[in-house]
CSV table of C-alpha atoms in Angstrom, one decimal:
chain,number,residue,atom,x,y,z
A,180,THR,CA,-10.7,34.8,-6.1
A,181,SER,CA,-7.7,34.2,-8.4
A,182,THR,CA,-7.6,30.3,-8.8
A,183,ARG,CA,-4.5,28.9,-10.4
A,184,THR,CA,-4.0,24.3,-11.4
A,185,ILE,CA,-0.6,23.1,-11.0
A,186,PRO,CA,0.7,20.5,-12.9
A,187,SER,CA,2.4,17.7,-11.1
A,188,PRO,CA,5.9,18.0,-11.3
A,189,PHE,CA,5.9,14.1,-11.9
A,190,ASP,CA,5.0,12.1,-14.8
A,191,TYR,CA,3.3,9.2,-13.4
A,192,HIS,CA,3.5,7.3,-16.5
A,193,ARG,CA,6.9,7.1,-17.2
A,194,GLN,CA,7.5,7.0,-12.9
A,195,SER,CA,5.5,5.1,-11.9
A,196,LEU,CA,3.6,0.5,-12.4
A,197,VAL,CA,-0.1,0.5,-11.2
A,198,LEU,CA,-0.9,-3.6,-10.8
A,199,THR,CA,-3.9,-5.1,-9.3
A,200,PRO,CA,-4.1,-9.2,-9.4
A,201,SER,CA,-7.7,-10.6,-12.4
A,202,HIS,CA,-8.4,-12.2,-9.3
A,203,PHE,CA,-7.4,-12.4,-6.0
A,204,PRO,CA,-10.1,-12.7,-2.4
A,205,ASP,CA,-13.0,-10.7,-1.2
A,206,PRO,CA,-11.2,-8.5,1.5
A,207,GLY,CA,-14.2,-10.2,3.9
A,208,THR,CA,-13.3,-13.7,3.5
A,209,THR,CA,-11.0,-15.9,5.4
A,210,GLN,CA,-8.7,-15.7,2.7
A,211,PHE,CA,-7.8,-13.1,1.6
A,212,GLY,CA,-5.1,-12.7,4.6
A,213,ARG,CA,-2.5,-15.2,3.6
A,214,ALA,CA,-3.5,-14.7,0.1
A,215,VAL,CA,-1.7,-11.1,0.9
A,216,GLY,CA,0.9,-13.1,2.7
A,217,GLU,CA,1.7,-14.0,0.2
A,218,VAL,CA,1.7,-11.8,-2.5
A,219,MET,CA,4.8,-10.1,0.4
A,220,ARG,CA,6.0,-13.4,0.6
A,221,ASP,CA,7.2,-13.4,-3.2
A,222,LEU,CA,8.0,-10.1,-3.7
A,223,ALA,CA,9.9,-10.5,-0.5
A,224,LEU,CA,11.8,-13.3,-2.6
A,225,GLY,CA,11.8,-12.9,-5.8
A,226,VAL,CA,12.8,-9.0,-6.6
A,227,PRO,CA,15.3,-7.1,-4.9
A,228,ARG,CA,14.0,-3.7,-4.0
A,229,LYS,CA,12.9,-2.1,-0.8
A,230,THR,CA,8.6,-2.7,-0.6
A,231,MET,CA,5.9,-1.4,1.9
A,232,GLY,CA,3.2,-3.1,3.0
A,233,LEU,CA,0.5,-0.4,3.6
A,234,PHE,CA,-2.5,-2.2,6.5
A,235,THR,CA,-6.0,-1.5,7.7
A,236,SER,CA,-5.1,-3.8,10.7
A,237,TYR,CA,-2.9,-4.7,13.0
A,238,ARG,CA,-4.6,-8.3,12.9
A,239,MET,CA,-3.6,-8.5,9.1
A,240,ILE,CA,-0.1,-7.2,9.7
A,241,GLN,CA,0.4,-10.3,12.0
A,242,GLU,CA,-1.0,-12.9,9.8
A,243,ALA,CA,1.3,-11.9,6.8
A,244,ALA,CA,4.6,-11.8,9.3
A,245,GLU,CA,4.2,-15.2,9.9
A,246,ILE,CA,4.5,-15.6,6.4
A,247,LEU,CA,7.1,-13.9,5.5
A,248,GLN,CA,8.4,-15.6,8.8
A,249,GLU,CA,8.2,-19.6,7.1
A,250,ALA,CA,9.9,-17.9,3.9
A,251,GLY,CA,12.9,-17.1,5.9
A,252,LEU,CA,12.8,-13.9,7.1
A,253,ALA,CA,14.5,-12.3,10.1
A,254,GLU,CA,12.7,-9.6,12.2
A,255,ASP,CA,15.0,-6.2,12.7
A,256,ALA,CA,17.8,-7.8,11.5
A,257,PRO,CA,19.4,-10.2,8.3
A,258,ARG,CA,19.3,-13.6,8.8
A,259,ALA,CA,23.1,-15.2,9.4
A,260,GLY,CA,24.1,-16.9,6.2
A,261,THR,CA,21.0,-15.1,3.5
A,262,ASP,CA,20.9,-12.5,1.3
A,263,LEU,CA,17.1,-12.3,2.4
A,264,PRO,CA,15.2,-8.9,3.2
A,265,VAL,CA,15.4,-7.5,7.4
A,266,LEU,CA,11.6,-8.0,7.7
A,267,LEU,CA,10.0,-5.0,9.7
A,268,THR,CA,6.4,-4.8,11.1
A,269,GLN,CA,5.1,-2.2,13.3
A,270,ASN,CA,2.8,-3.0,17.2
A,271,PRO,CA,0.7,-0.9,19.0
A,272,ARG,CA,3.9,-0.5,21.2
A,273,SER,CA,6.5,0.0,18.4
A,274,GLY,CA,8.1,3.9,17.6
A,275,THR,CA,6.9,4.5,14.5
A,276,GLY,CA,10.2,7.0,14.0
A,277,ALA,CA,12.5,4.1,15.5
A,278,LEU,CA,10.4,1.7,12.8
A,279,LEU,CA,11.4,4.2,10.0
A,280,ASP,CA,15.2,4.7,10.7
A,281,ARG,CA,16.0,1.1,10.6
A,282,PHE,CA,14.0,0.4,7.4
A,283,ARG,CA,16.2,3.3,5.6
A,284,ARG,CA,19.1,1.3,7.6
A,285,HIS,CA,19.0,-1.4,5.8
A,286,ALA,CA,19.7,-1.6,2.2
A,287,ARG,CA,17.0,-4.6,1.8
A,288,ALA,CA,13.6,-4.5,3.3
A,289,VAL,CA,10.0,-5.7,4.1
A,290,LEU,CA,8.1,-3.2,6.2
A,291,LEU,CA,4.7,-4.1,7.4
A,292,GLY,CA,2.6,-1.0,8.3
A,293,THR,CA,-0.9,0.2,9.4
A,294,ALA,CA,-2.6,3.9,9.7
A,295,THR,CA,0.2,6.4,10.6
A,296,PHE,CA,2.8,5.0,6.9
A,297,TRP,CA,-0.4,5.8,5.0
A,298,GLU,CA,0.6,9.5,5.1
A,299,GLY,CA,4.0,11.9,6.2
A,300,VAL,CA,6.9,9.2,5.4
A,301,ASP,CA,8.9,9.8,3.5
A,302,PHE,CA,11.1,7.4,1.1
A,303,PRO,CA,13.0,9.0,-2.0
A,304,GLY,CA,15.1,7.4,-4.4
A,305,GLU,CA,16.2,3.5,-3.4
A,306,ASP,CA,14.9,4.0,0.4
A,307,LEU,CA,10.7,2.3,-1.1
A,308,GLU,CA,10.5,0.9,-4.9
A,309,ILE,CA,7.9,-1.1,-4.3
A,310,LEU,CA,4.4,-0.8,-2.6
A,311,VAL,CA,1.6,-2.8,-1.6
A,312,VAL,CA,-2.1,-1.5,-0.7
A,313,THR,CA,-2.7,-4.5,1.0
A,314,LYS,CA,-7.4,-2.5,0.9
A,315,LEU,CA,-8.7,0.7,0.5
A,316,PRO,CA,-8.4,2.4,3.8
A,317,PHE,CA,-11.9,2.9,4.4
A,318,LEU,CA,-12.5,4.0,8.5
A,319,VAL,CA,-13.7,1.8,11.0
A,320,PRO,CA,-17.5,2.7,11.3
A,321,SER,CA,-17.8,1.8,14.1
A,322,ASP,CA,-15.1,4.3,15.8
A,323,PRO,CA,-17.5,7.0,17.9
A,324,TRP,CA,-15.9,9.6,16.0
A,325,VAL,CA,-16.6,8.2,12.6
A,326,GLU,CA,-20.4,7.1,13.8
A,327,ALA,CA,-20.3,10.7,14.6
A,328,ARG,CA,-19.4,12.0,11.5
A,329,CYS,CA,-21.9,9.8,9.7
A,330,GLU,CA,-24.9,11.0,11.9
A,331,LYS,CA,-23.6,14.8,10.7
A,332,VAL,CA,-23.8,14.0,7.4
A,333,ALA,CA,-26.8,12.5,7.2
A,334,ALA,CA,-28.4,14.7,9.1
A,335,ALA,CA,-27.3,17.5,6.7
A,336,GLY,CA,-29.2,15.2,3.9
A,337,ASP,CA,-26.5,13.9,2.4
A,338,ASN,CA,-25.1,10.0,1.9
A,339,PRO,CA,-22.8,9.2,4.8
A,340,PHE,CA,-21.2,6.4,3.0
A,341,THR,CA,-20.6,8.4,-0.8
A,342,SER,CA,-20.2,11.4,1.1
A,343,PHE,CA,-17.7,11.1,3.4
A,344,MET,CA,-16.6,7.6,4.0
A,345,VAL,CA,-15.8,6.9,0.5
A,346,ARG,CA,-13.4,10.1,0.2
A,347,ASP,CA,-11.6,10.1,3.2
A,348,ALA,CA,-10.4,6.7,1.9
A,349,VAL,CA,-9.9,8.3,-1.9
A,350,LEU,CA,-7.7,10.8,0.2
A,351,ARG,CA,-5.8,8.4,2.3
A,352,LEU,CA,-5.8,6.6,-1.4
A,353,ARG,CA,-3.5,9.2,-3.0
A,354,GLN,CA,-1.4,9.8,0.0
A,355,GLY,CA,-0.1,6.1,0.2
A,356,PHE,CA,0.5,6.6,-3.8
A,357,GLY,CA,2.3,9.7,-2.7
A,358,ARG,CA,4.5,7.2,-1.0
A,359,LEU,CA,6.2,6.2,-3.2
A,360,ILE,CA,6.8,9.2,-5.5
A,361,ARG,CA,8.5,12.0,-4.1
A,362,ARG,CA,11.5,13.3,-6.2
A,363,THR,CA,11.0,13.5,-10.0
A,364,CYS,CA,13.9,11.1,-10.3
A,365,ASP,CA,12.3,8.5,-8.5
A,366,ARG,CA,10.7,5.3,-10.3
A,367,GLY,CA,8.1,2.2,-8.3
A,368,VAL,CA,5.6,0.0,-8.6
A,369,VAL,CA,2.5,0.2,-6.9
A,370,ILE,CA,-0.1,-2.8,-6.7
A,371,ILE,CA,-3.4,-2.8,-5.0
A,372,LEU,CA,-4.8,-5.8,-4.1
A,373,ASP,CA,-8.1,-5.0,-2.7
A,374,ASN,CA,-10.5,-6.6,-5.7
A,375,ARG,CA,-13.5,-3.7,-4.5
A,376,LEU,CA,-12.1,-1.1,-8.0
A,377,HIS,CA,-13.7,-3.2,-10.1
A,378,THR,CA,-16.4,-5.1,-7.8
A,379,LYS,CA,-18.1,-2.3,-6.5
A,380,ASN,CA,-19.5,0.3,-8.2
A,381,TYR,CA,-17.4,3.0,-5.9
A,382,GLY,CA,-14.3,0.7,-7.5
A,383,ALA,CA,-14.1,3.6,-10.3
A,384,THR,CA,-14.0,7.0,-8.2
A,385,PHE,CA,-10.6,5.3,-6.2
A,386,LEU,CA,-9.7,4.3,-10.1
A,387,GLY,CA,-10.2,7.8,-11.5
A,388,ALA,CA,-7.4,9.6,-8.3
A,389,LEU,CA,-5.0,7.5,-9.2
A,390,PRO,CA,-2.3,9.0,-11.4
A,391,VAL,CA,-2.4,5.9,-13.6
A,392,LEU,CA,-5.0,3.1,-14.2
A,393,PRO,CA,-3.6,-0.1,-12.8
A,394,VAL,CA,-2.5,-2.8,-15.1
A,395,PRO,CA,-3.9,-6.3,-14.4
A,396,PHE,CA,-1.8,-9.2,-12.9
A,397,GLY,CA,-2.8,-13.0,-13.0
A,398,GLY,CA,-0.7,-14.9,-10.9
A,399,ASN,CA,2.2,-13.7,-8.4
A,400,ALA,CA,4.6,-15.1,-11.7
A,401,ASP,CA,3.3,-12.6,-13.9
A,402,LEU,CA,3.4,-10.3,-10.8
A,403,LEU,CA,7.1,-10.7,-10.4
A,404,GLU,CA,7.2,-10.9,-14.0
A,405,ARG,CA,6.2,-7.4,-14.5
A,406,VAL,CA,7.7,-6.0,-11.5
A,407,GLU,CA,11.6,-7.2,-13.0
A,408,ASP,CA,10.2,-5.8,-17.1
A,409,PHE,CA,9.4,-1.8,-15.1
A,410,PHE,CA,12.4,-1.8,-13.7
A,411,LYS,CA,14.5,-3.4,-16.3
A,412,ARG,CA,13.3,-0.9,-18.3
């Protein structure tokens, strides 16, 4: 068998910037959802770029949406008399295709999506310039299919978490990253808010799978400054 490695056509170091917070609430705490919503709010108010937040649950989407609405963002249409972006949120009843069309149609928009937006959607150029990954995309352990797969991996003598759960989440993270850089002329910022990248042993596996290493930021003000500096380059 002949094999060949084809290098990426993208210059990720020039085209992208990956940011992670120096300090952020743990995903398992009650403060995490609020902190995520405040990051999305400050980006929406402070950076005039189309933004998508990738979530792992509808509950977290709703929590972030409420904070954005408190800041003045309106669902589906620009609020009269303001230059605020449109807020688009996915829910179990919303059609993915219609949501994607509305996101593309608006010049400024913030889209909050879950599983179906981690892969298979295409937003080239200015259609998407900021991607917020709220949590590492682990599968739900209690899902019957996941339980069965873990049992099969364990029966084969492997560790289900490292051999299956982590590998699957790494692939999903890479797919999520791929929503941003779609063309050789695309540029954008990826913000990963899950501190397990740095606090868990398996975080090194995720970091090694990213095309560029993340740069830490302090608070939200520092985040906005770094994002603005990137787009000025």
